[in-house]
């Protein structure tokens, strides 16, 4: 960090929704008035104790929060076996995979559907890649009795059949999107097309900390329950703060949710883990490592793109990380140097997936498996009294078919 | 008088096609020969989220053929050489426009003889990304007003814009349903009370009959998806079909009042 380091890393974005040079509101004029309405309504909700009380109540009794903070003792021992003498930090997990619906996504969906109802909207739409955000959105729509349309790339519909069925069971209409490469980016385009045609009654529940302002901010705020709980739990259990936080990053909502409450704890390092897919020199989904700043889906951020600004197709074994952009706050945190970012390949993530199954009896989602791979490498070179805290943001039930295929197992 | 302002002296037909889709040079000539008053040339983008299926597919067909930003400017430059008097505006999305920096883009527009730029996803709030560079080169930043743009917001939309005001007559994407004539008349009257810029109306306009109705009240009518659909249907041999549809649209617009 340099002499231009801000006094606080927790006061972004500015009043125009910019995180340094990133973020903003890059949407068609039809959506602008609605985006401005949403911001006004969000400010009102923030100032309304009843909103917070309802959000907290649902998180506790419906989602199952607080999620546990767990010391992964056998994983720590395993790491120490191959670490240099005296090395091998303690690995702790924030267990957001134990939430209702199996991932952190639900935290944000609860917040946004409460906002939608405050605004008098009667129809919900969302995009989904792996289907986790789609399932979480369909869940809250069922809970509050609102009709729900989920846009999902046709390719993803095929490879995530169990989640498609879950969404349908929950009463959602799942619309396969065939444009482009028929994955998450195209689903988001289609979501925006629906929204622009139905602005009068429709609320778009964006699943990650990206999109036009105020989405990156409000998604971060709703997900910050992860970091707030973890900070308190860690202090209570160990009497100190962790030495480093680690989280996987697609759009970056679970990572910003963990990081944000710690951003001004200067001694706490942070590591965001992008998906390196087949490798950073091949097809991947690591926007910060291999992208350039640009504008897509309502915000300015790092994007995988060519020299003409055409968006590249991302690849990751994890459908939840398979997106060519990243939330704008991460772009800013990278540039300020406050957070370090790295990338983990499909193969490394698969190894880490299996490692966690065997050492801890936890089947992780492929998304946090990327973070686990990075945790193992990092913990090995840290002292034994140091603490690594990772957000275990999703469980792996949805991924067993993908993993079986990658391992050459017929099911 | 600029090329753009002269074009709206009588009700004007604004004709859209996507650059690099089909035989673009021949198609542009056909639009001019058919009587189009303003040419709107689409810059292809991988993620055209404000467009309906017809123009989405045109974008992907063009990119599939390897169309680059340099190709788009070459098409514009060649058009300008053949048609020194017909206004040409580029329409597209922010990312390809700002990739090499707004100054580079504005400079390229100037060098190619482009008169104006419609950028779908840079609202007035983010004007700094492109507007100042365009204005510095005398390229008109053409803004969009929509059914959701209320009277309070309209001055912000007009501030810093020039050329003409593009009224998106339906809340939605290109090439789908058309707005009711009464709502168009009401909206155009409000817009014209707020600005001296010509007002052109688009989205969902497909037939000469629709175009004539709109031209009774507006300064211009934009037709895109219906033309692009002909390029899809006839591939490299779309020119004569484009000219024929353009002529019927242009006649309807010209004789509307």
XYZ file of C-alpha atoms in Angstrom:
668
model
C 0.000 0.000 0.000
C 1.215 3.465 -0.851
C 0.913 6.962 0.581
C -2.375 7.276 -1.302
C -3.872 4.584 0.937
C -7.321 5.752 2.000
C -8.146 6.325 5.679
C -10.808 3.645 5.485
C -11.437 0.870 3.017
C -15.019 0.612 4.188
C -16.489 3.871 2.920
C -16.922 2.953 -0.760
C -18.714 3.464 -3.051
C -19.059 7.238 -3.489
C -22.490 8.794 -3.989
C -22.412 7.958 -7.704
C -21.753 4.307 -6.991
C -18.084 4.370 -7.921
C -15.447 2.282 -6.146
C -12.435 4.343 -7.221
C -12.511 4.061 -11.025
C -14.909 1.090 -10.970
C -18.603 0.436 -10.503
C -21.087 3.056 -11.666
C -24.412 2.770 -13.456
C -23.969 1.724 -17.074
C -27.515 0.814 -18.030
C -29.994 1.701 -20.748
C -32.045 4.828 -20.095
C -35.196 2.752 -19.534
C -33.596 1.249 -16.430
C -31.997 4.397 -15.018
C -35.096 5.752 -13.257
C -35.652 2.344 -11.689
C -32.046 2.074 -10.547
C -32.383 5.498 -8.928
C -35.628 4.392 -7.244
C -33.902 1.289 -5.944
C -31.133 3.377 -4.452
C -33.618 5.675 -2.715
C -35.550 2.703 -1.376
C -32.362 1.019 -0.176
C -31.318 4.150 1.719
C -34.758 4.248 3.336
C -34.517 0.568 4.252
C -31.066 1.079 5.785
C -32.511 3.748 8.041
C -35.525 1.630 8.995
C -35.042 -0.537 12.099
C -38.035 -2.655 11.060
C -36.282 -3.656 7.847
C -33.177 -4.748 9.711
C -35.240 -6.580 12.294
C -37.098 -8.538 9.626
C -33.867 -9.334 7.767
C -32.149 -10.519 10.953
C -35.148 -12.582 11.995
C -35.297 -14.389 8.647
C -31.557 -14.999 8.679
C -31.785 -16.549 12.126
C -34.936 -18.626 11.825
C -35.210 -19.346 8.101
C -31.591 -19.418 6.889
C -30.132 -20.809 10.121
C -27.658 -18.129 11.064
C -25.247 -17.582 12.584
C -23.359 -20.222 10.660
C -20.681 -22.016 12.725
C -17.032 -21.099 12.833
C -15.141 -24.366 12.623
C -11.521 -25.307 13.303
C -10.515 -27.824 10.621
C -8.145 -29.816 12.758
C -7.485 -32.781 10.497
C -6.974 -30.600 7.430
C -4.524 -28.531 9.476
C -2.667 -31.711 10.497
C -2.593 -32.860 6.905
C -1.082 -29.557 5.788
C 1.545 -29.724 8.532
C 2.736 -33.125 7.332
C 4.104 -31.604 4.148
C 4.932 -28.157 5.539
C 8.462 -27.068 6.493
C 9.450 -27.653 10.146
C 7.345 -25.538 12.523
C 5.082 -24.306 9.735
C 1.431 -24.960 8.962
C -1.133 -22.400 10.105
C -4.480 -23.380 11.658
C -7.284 -23.539 9.126
C -10.718 -22.335 10.171
C -13.913 -22.335 8.116
C -16.870 -20.013 8.193
C -19.516 -22.591 7.401
C -21.923 -20.828 5.107
C -22.467 -24.103 3.288
C -24.736 -25.050 6.203
C -27.219 -22.311 5.323
C -30.665 -23.202 4.053
C -30.262 -23.976 0.306
C -26.611 -24.862 0.823
C -24.707 -21.694 0.057
C -24.197 -18.048 0.999
C -26.479 -16.914 -1.847
C -29.600 -16.976 0.329
C -28.340 -14.123 2.578
C -28.536 -11.720 -0.338
C -31.827 -13.084 -1.667
C -33.536 -12.475 1.667
C -32.376 -8.867 1.661
C -33.365 -8.220 -1.938
C -36.815 -9.761 -1.750
C -37.581 -7.616 1.289
C -36.515 -4.596 -0.779
C -38.646 -5.764 -3.708
C -41.700 -5.941 -1.483
C -40.951 -2.500 -0.003
C -40.954 -1.172 -3.572
C -44.295 -2.810 -4.296
C -42.872 -5.080 -6.999
C -44.911 -8.189 -7.664
C -42.683 -10.274 -9.939
C -39.112 -11.481 -9.429
C -36.494 -12.361 -12.031
C -32.930 -13.582 -11.642
C -30.081 -15.085 -13.591
C -28.174 -18.146 -12.517
C -25.089 -20.064 -13.587
C -24.674 -23.170 -11.467
C -28.207 -22.766 -10.232
C -27.374 -21.859 -6.605
C -28.555 -18.292 -6.920
C -31.541 -19.514 -8.922
C -32.460 -21.958 -6.178
C -31.986 -19.314 -3.483
C -34.148 -16.852 -5.440
C -36.844 -19.456 -6.120
C -36.755 -20.270 -2.404
C -37.418 -16.740 -1.191
C -40.088 -16.291 -3.878
C -41.866 -19.397 -2.611
C -41.479 -18.155 0.947
C -43.104 -14.801 0.101
C -45.492 -15.995 -2.586
C -44.109 -14.026 -5.522
C -43.907 -15.362 -9.099
C -40.350 -16.045 -10.168
C -38.618 -16.375 -13.538
C -35.052 -17.664 -13.616
C -32.867 -17.178 -16.692
C -30.262 -19.873 -17.114
C -27.953 -20.614 -20.038
C -29.123 -23.667 -21.987
C -25.672 -25.228 -21.507
C -25.998 -24.795 -17.745
C -29.575 -26.120 -17.749
C -28.165 -29.314 -19.159
C -25.176 -29.677 -16.818
C -27.064 -28.590 -13.657
C -30.221 -30.673 -14.016
C -30.733 -31.261 -10.251
C -30.840 -27.520 -9.552
C -33.216 -26.951 -12.458
C -35.561 -29.490 -10.912
C -35.186 -27.850 -7.487
C -36.154 -24.463 -8.911
C -39.199 -25.974 -10.589
C -40.223 -27.735 -7.380
C -40.053 -24.352 -5.690
C -42.478 -22.981 -8.231
C -40.088 -20.998 -10.436
C -40.225 -20.851 -14.194
C -36.773 -21.692 -15.587
C -36.100 -20.138 -18.997
C -33.185 -21.705 -20.915
C -31.179 -19.016 -22.733
C -29.768 -20.076 -26.092
C -28.082 -16.840 -27.184
C -24.290 -16.505 -27.167
C -22.510 -19.398 -25.473
C -25.674 -20.111 -23.475
C -24.009 -19.684 -20.048
C -24.176 -17.214 -17.134
C -23.228 -14.085 -19.092
C -25.992 -14.755 -21.616
C -28.468 -15.491 -18.828
C -27.640 -12.075 -17.360
C -28.216 -10.409 -20.764
C -31.598 -12.086 -20.952
C -32.439 -11.068 -17.388
C -31.692 -7.445 -18.298
C -33.860 -7.755 -21.434
C -36.770 -9.046 -19.353
C -36.282 -6.306 -16.784
C -36.226 -3.477 -19.309
C -39.526 -4.759 -20.733
C -41.176 -5.185 -17.316
C -39.793 -2.335 -15.221
C -43.203 -1.398 -13.855
C -43.761 -4.558 -11.792
C -40.506 -6.538 -11.814
C -37.569 -6.672 -9.408
C -34.284 -8.147 -10.606
C -32.506 -10.059 -7.819
C -28.873 -9.945 -8.950
C -26.891 -12.797 -7.448
C -23.448 -11.330 -7.027
C -21.814 -8.100 -5.909
C -21.848 -6.698 -9.432
C -24.224 -4.923 -11.808
C -25.266 -1.264 -11.732
C -25.089 0.728 -8.492
C -26.567 0.174 -5.919
C -26.406 -3.606 -6.480
C -22.688 -4.106 -5.670
C -23.173 -2.143 -2.460
C -26.401 -3.738 -1.284
C -25.303 -7.283 -2.133
C -22.113 -6.643 -0.176
C -24.062 -5.267 2.744
C -26.432 -8.252 2.851
C -23.502 -10.678 2.561
C -21.442 -8.831 5.177
C -23.291 -10.825 7.819
C -20.665 -13.491 7.006
C -17.708 -11.326 8.007
C -19.462 -9.688 10.938
C -20.311 -13.044 12.482
C -16.893 -14.497 11.712
C -15.057 -11.559 13.276
C -17.064 -11.822 16.477
C -16.847 -15.627 16.607
C -13.102 -15.632 16.016
C -12.456 -13.068 18.747
C -14.608 -15.049 21.148
C -13.002 -18.400 20.346
C -9.337 -17.413 19.989
C -9.120 -13.918 21.455
C -7.577 -12.583 18.257
C -8.289 -11.811 14.656
C -7.274 -14.174 11.867
C -3.996 -13.529 10.064
C -5.470 -14.038 6.648
C -8.924 -14.383 5.095
C -9.413 -16.508 1.979
C -12.436 -16.770 -0.311
C -13.253 -17.890 -3.837
C -14.311 -15.265 -6.355
C -16.587 -15.424 -9.358
C -18.505 -12.175 -9.148
C -17.182 -11.949 -5.607
C -20.172 -11.807 -3.258
C -19.044 -14.383 -0.715
C -15.551 -12.885 -0.661
C -16.689 -9.295 -0.189
C -19.137 -10.505 2.462
C -16.283 -12.036 4.433
C -13.694 -9.317 3.733
C -15.633 -6.107 4.163
C -16.051 -6.108 7.961
C -12.280 -6.745 8.286
C -11.051 -4.213 5.697
C -9.902 -1.709 8.309
C -8.169 -4.349 10.447
C -4.804 -3.563 8.901
C -3.081 -6.689 10.235
C -5.585 -9.020 8.606
C -4.419 -10.017 5.137
C -6.907 -11.077 2.491
C -6.674 -13.385 -0.462
C -9.291 -13.685 -3.215
C -9.121 -16.815 -5.359
C -10.246 -16.670 -8.975
C -10.811 -19.657 -11.255
C -7.831 -20.339 -13.523
C -9.814 -22.968 -15.449
C -7.522 -24.888 -17.787
C -4.697 -22.466 -16.884
C -4.155 -18.718 -17.102
C -2.515 -19.162 -20.506
C -5.569 -21.085 -21.722
C -9.323 -20.649 -21.180
C -10.123 -19.465 -17.653
C -12.406 -17.208 -15.609
C -9.822 -15.057 -13.794
C -10.891 -11.512 -14.709
C -8.395 -9.765 -12.428
C -5.458 -11.939 -13.471
C -6.207 -11.963 -17.178
C -8.640 -9.146 -17.901
C -8.735 -5.402 -18.496
C -11.088 -2.697 -17.231
C -14.263 -2.280 -19.272
C -18.049 -1.968 -19.068
C -20.489 -4.870 -18.966
C -23.784 -5.613 -17.244
C -24.110 -2.197 -15.689
C -20.699 -1.689 -14.139
C -17.115 -0.826 -14.956
C -14.746 -3.534 -13.821
C -12.128 -6.015 -14.977
C -13.402 -8.125 -17.856
C -12.072 -10.926 -19.990
C -12.141 -9.291 -23.400
C -10.237 -8.903 -26.635
C -8.502 -5.800 -27.986
C -11.792 -4.595 -29.524
C -13.706 -4.889 -26.257
C -15.594 -8.027 -27.277
C -16.277 -10.153 -24.210
C -14.487 -13.493 -24.042
C -16.096 -16.743 -22.962
C -14.929 -17.711 -19.504
C -14.228 -21.285 -18.458
C -14.215 -22.920 -15.065
C -15.172 -26.401 -13.903
C -17.212 -24.510 -11.343
C -20.278 -23.036 -13.051
C -20.537 -20.488 -10.228
C -17.154 -18.991 -11.129
C -17.702 -19.223 -14.882
C -18.170 -15.508 -15.590
C -15.899 -13.087 -17.501
C -16.249 -10.227 -15.003
C -15.880 -9.481 -11.292
C -17.582 -7.172 -8.805
C -16.251 -3.606 -8.993
C -15.248 -3.402 -5.337
C -12.765 -6.216 -5.910
C -11.311 -4.331 -8.882
C -10.774 -1.381 -6.544
C -9.392 -3.510 -3.687
C -6.912 -5.037 -6.108
C -5.736 -1.636 -7.323
C -5.359 -0.246 -3.809
C -3.400 -3.355 -2.845
C -5.624 -4.035 0.180
C -6.559 -7.498 -1.073
C -4.283 -9.937 -2.857
C -5.736 -12.046 -5.658
C -4.582 -15.364 -6.998
C -6.008 -18.063 -9.253
C -6.466 -21.840 -8.968
C -6.991 -24.280 -11.854
C -9.771 -26.830 -12.329
C -7.368 -29.647 -11.478
C -6.117 -28.000 -8.289
C -9.698 -27.343 -7.216
C -10.672 -30.963 -7.844
C -7.749 -32.156 -5.695
C -8.747 -29.780 -2.908
C -12.376 -30.929 -3.182
C -11.299 -34.513 -2.509
C -8.870 -33.479 0.218
C -11.633 -31.817 2.203
C -13.976 -34.776 1.751
C -11.359 -37.131 3.198
C -9.892 -34.999 5.970
C -12.984 -33.289 7.356
C -16.011 -35.221 6.165
C -17.267 -32.153 4.343
C -18.185 -32.240 0.659
C -17.509 -28.679 -0.492
C -18.894 -27.002 -3.587
C -16.432 -26.585 -6.440
C -16.394 -22.817 -5.876
C -14.867 -22.913 -2.352
C -12.719 -25.850 -3.452
C -10.693 -23.225 -5.322
C -10.228 -21.356 -2.053
C -9.244 -24.572 -0.250
C -6.460 -25.162 -2.770
C -5.113 -21.687 -2.077
C -5.487 -22.158 1.696
C -3.350 -25.300 1.617
C -0.540 -23.522 -0.216
C -0.699 -20.447 1.990
C -1.008 -22.251 5.340
C 2.103 -24.315 4.588
C 4.372 -21.290 4.729
C 2.742 -19.661 7.738
C 3.630 -20.223 11.390
C 1.665 -22.761 13.433
C 0.179 -20.156 15.727
C -1.224 -18.225 12.824
C -4.812 -18.490 11.631
C -6.256 -18.822 8.150
C -9.999 -18.172 7.937
C -11.757 -19.335 4.794
C -15.353 -18.908 3.756
C -16.748 -22.335 2.959
C -19.454 -20.697 0.928
C -21.296 -23.704 -0.499
C -21.777 -27.418 -0.202
C -20.958 -29.839 -2.968
C -24.089 -31.934 -3.387
C -24.843 -30.068 -6.614
C -21.357 -30.832 -7.961
C -21.056 -34.559 -7.499
C -21.991 -35.284 -11.122
C -19.438 -32.816 -12.466
C -16.768 -34.206 -10.150
C -17.609 -37.807 -11.073
C -17.260 -36.962 -14.738
C -13.944 -35.178 -14.166
C -12.645 -38.190 -12.232
C -13.831 -40.603 -14.915
C -16.455 -42.238 -12.694
C -19.737 -43.397 -14.254
C -22.816 -42.747 -12.116
C -26.452 23.422 -40.524
C -24.798 20.080 -39.953
C -25.515 16.981 -41.995
C -27.651 15.750 -39.109
C -29.739 18.869 -38.570
C -30.416 19.247 -42.313
C -31.667 15.699 -42.464
C -34.634 16.475 -40.212
C -35.901 19.502 -42.172
C -38.737 17.228 -43.317
C -39.765 14.020 -41.517
C -36.786 11.701 -41.778
C -36.320 7.964 -42.047
C -33.462 6.698 -39.891
C -32.406 3.270 -41.164
C -30.362 0.843 -39.068
C -28.233 -2.106 -40.078
C -25.383 -3.890 -38.293
C -21.867 -3.343 -39.617
C -20.245 -6.481 -40.990
C -23.541 -8.348 -41.395
C -24.027 -9.293 -45.047
C -22.584 -7.092 -47.818
C -22.620 -3.979 -45.679
C -21.355 -1.510 -48.322
C -23.988 -2.626 -50.843
C -26.658 -2.630 -48.131
C -25.806 0.908 -47.026
C -25.969 2.106 -50.639
C -29.372 0.447 -50.927
C -30.634 2.294 -47.837
C -29.523 5.627 -49.299
C -30.969 4.834 -52.733
C -34.195 3.749 -51.084
C -34.450 7.180 -49.511
C -33.141 6.821 -45.963
C -32.305 10.256 -44.575
C -30.004 9.124 -41.761
C -27.950 5.940 -41.561
C -27.544 4.284 -38.183
C -24.724 1.772 -38.347
C -24.616 -0.792 -35.544
C -21.238 -1.667 -34.032
C -21.357 -5.387 -33.304
C -20.942 -6.468 -29.671
C -20.901 -9.888 -28.059
C -23.481 -8.866 -25.431
C -26.151 -6.620 -26.986
C -28.438 -6.656 -23.953
C -30.820 -3.949 -25.199
C -31.535 -5.779 -28.446
C -34.145 -8.327 -29.396
C -33.412 -11.544 -31.300
C -33.110 -9.994 -34.815
C -30.332 -7.564 -33.928
C -28.701 -9.956 -31.441
C -28.292 -12.455 -34.246
C -26.978 -9.775 -36.602
C -24.309 -8.913 -34.013
C -23.267 -12.530 -33.706
C -23.291 -13.103 -37.495
C -21.026 -10.101 -37.916
C -18.618 -11.095 -35.154
C -18.662 -14.657 -36.471
C -17.271 -13.305 -39.735
C -14.462 -11.644 -37.777
C -15.638 -8.019 -37.943
C -13.312 -5.754 -35.944
C -13.642 -2.167 -34.756
C -11.182 -1.204 -37.510
C -13.537 -2.827 -40.048
C -16.471 -0.788 -38.717
C -14.548 2.457 -39.165
C -13.412 1.378 -42.633
C -17.054 0.725 -43.588
C -17.953 4.196 -42.276
C -15.056 5.872 -44.083
C -15.885 4.217 -47.402
C -19.542 5.165 -46.935
C -18.600 8.777 -46.315
C -16.518 8.827 -49.527
C -19.462 7.502 -51.561
C -22.145 9.555 -49.801
C -20.714 12.886 -48.703
C -24.092 14.322 -47.680
C -25.894 11.487 -45.875
C -25.549 11.651 -42.093
C -24.085 8.556 -40.496
C -24.358 7.707 -36.813
C -22.805 4.787 -34.979
C -24.962 2.869 -32.521
C -23.569 0.406 -30.039
C -22.486 -0.483 -26.531
C -19.953 1.177 -24.254
C -17.220 -1.424 -24.056
C -16.117 -1.507 -27.717
C -16.350 2.302 -27.799
C -14.102 2.962 -24.805
C -11.733 0.006 -25.112
C -8.897 2.076 -26.558
C -9.973 5.207 -24.708
C -12.726 7.720 -25.578
C -10.280 10.063 -27.318
C -9.209 7.301 -29.700
C -12.816 6.511 -30.454
C -13.812 10.141 -31.043
C -10.772 10.689 -33.223
C -11.662 7.603 -35.283
C -15.249 8.824 -35.676
C -13.998 12.175 -36.915
C -11.559 10.579 -39.346
C -14.290 8.316 -40.732
C -16.835 11.107 -41.177
C -19.220 9.842 -38.509
C -21.719 12.512 -37.420
C -23.055 11.114 -34.173
C -22.883 8.279 -31.663
C -25.660 6.464 -29.830
C -24.293 4.523 -26.877
C -26.956 2.361 -25.289
C -25.371 1.823 -21.900
C -23.780 5.151 -21.024
C -26.537 7.183 -19.338
C -26.012 10.892 -18.551
C -24.710 9.881 -15.110
C -21.633 8.283 -16.724
C -21.197 10.829 -19.521
C -17.539 11.421 -18.593
C -16.642 8.109 -20.156
C -17.407 9.242 -23.694
C -19.319 12.539 -23.964
C -16.486 15.053 -23.491
C -14.291 13.293 -26.064
C -17.105 13.236 -28.636
C -18.041 16.877 -28.090
C -14.397 17.921 -28.401
C -14.371 16.447 -31.910
C -17.775 17.793 -32.912
C -19.381 14.352 -32.908
C -22.974 14.459 -31.656
C -23.673 12.369 -28.538
C -27.231 11.207 -29.276
C -29.177 10.305 -26.140
C -32.200 8.132 -25.630
C -35.400 9.103 -23.867
C -37.814 6.340 -22.873
C -41.294 5.938 -21.417
C -39.634 5.814 -17.990
C -37.807 9.147 -18.475
C -39.988 11.571 -16.522
C -40.125 15.340 -16.790
C -37.788 15.734 -13.846
C -35.099 13.614 -15.446
C -35.450 14.818 -19.040
C -33.236 17.941 -18.705
C -30.383 15.713 -17.534
C -30.831 13.511 -20.618
C -30.818 16.535 -22.921
C -27.808 18.199 -21.271
C -24.764 17.681 -23.473
C -26.645 15.771 -26.161
C -26.991 16.941 -29.748
C -27.886 15.752 -33.253
C -31.314 14.421 -32.405
C -33.151 12.878 -29.485
C -33.976 9.201 -29.927
C -37.302 8.350 -28.285
C -37.464 4.667 -27.396
C -41.219 4.282 -27.660
C -41.577 1.094 -25.620
C -39.964 -0.023 -22.386
C -38.287 -3.078 -23.801
C -35.791 -4.340 -26.342
C -35.501 -3.682 -30.070
C -37.753 -5.302 -32.639
C -40.565 -6.448 -30.375
C -43.966 -4.837 -29.834
C -44.861 -1.347 -30.976
C -46.205 1.353 -28.701
C -49.744 2.666 -29.054
C -49.924 5.694 -31.341
C -51.599 7.785 -28.648
C -48.771 7.208 -26.206
C -46.212 8.129 -28.873
C -48.032 11.356 -29.689
C -48.248 12.294 -26.046
C -44.560 11.542 -25.415
C -43.304 13.350 -28.522
C -45.285 16.447 -27.632
C -43.691 16.519 -24.187
C -40.196 15.983 -25.592
C -40.592 18.664 -28.229
C -41.736 21.106 -25.583
C -38.472 20.492 -23.744
C -35.957 20.625 -26.598
C -35.247 22.118 -30.000
C -33.514 18.920 -31.062
C -35.326 16.810 -33.654
C -37.132 13.856 -32.062
C -36.879 10.479 -33.782
C -39.017 7.572 -32.620
C -37.953 3.957 -32.758
C -38.405 0.425 -31.350
C -40.933 -1.943 -32.882
C -41.519 0.049 -36.111
C -41.767 -2.408 -39.028
C -44.259 -1.213 -41.648
C -44.801 1.906 -43.806
C -48.198 2.336 -42.154
C -46.679 2.505 -38.663
C -43.920 4.801 -39.915
C -46.424 7.185 -41.516
C -48.448 7.444 -38.324
C -45.358 8.298 -36.296
C -44.056 10.766 -38.897
C -47.236 12.807 -38.455
C -45.964 13.898 -35.054
C -42.246 13.147 -34.869
C -39.265 14.508 -36.814
C -37.952 11.069 -37.578
C -38.767 7.367 -37.551
C -36.140 4.717 -36.798
C -36.418 1.288 -38.391
C -33.896 -1.419 -37.551
C -35.002 -4.974 -36.842
C -37.210 -5.183 -39.972
C -34.223 -4.260 -42.163
C -31.845 -6.529 -40.297
C -34.309 -9.388 -40.741
C -33.971 -8.950 -44.529
C -30.198 -9.278 -44.242
C -30.703 -12.517 -42.351
C -33.172 -13.785 -44.943
C -31.199 -12.848 -48.058
C -27.607 -13.025 -46.806
C -25.117 -11.444 -49.194
C -27.898 -10.570 -51.653
C -30.073 -8.397 -49.430
C -29.464 -5.024 -51.109
C -32.424 -4.974 -53.508
C -34.796 -6.118 -50.773
C -33.475 -3.459 -48.393
C -33.864 -0.796 -51.049
C -37.441 -1.811 -51.710
C -38.507 -1.794 -48.028
C -36.576 1.419 -47.399
C -38.320 3.111 -50.327
C -41.779 2.201 -49.062
C -40.845 3.381 -45.550
C -39.222 6.597 -46.803
C -42.187 7.443 -49.034
C -44.581 6.838 -46.168
C -42.552 9.072 -43.843
C -42.117 11.845 -46.396
C -45.800 11.917 -47.336
C -47.161 11.481 -43.850
C -48.189 15.076 -43.224
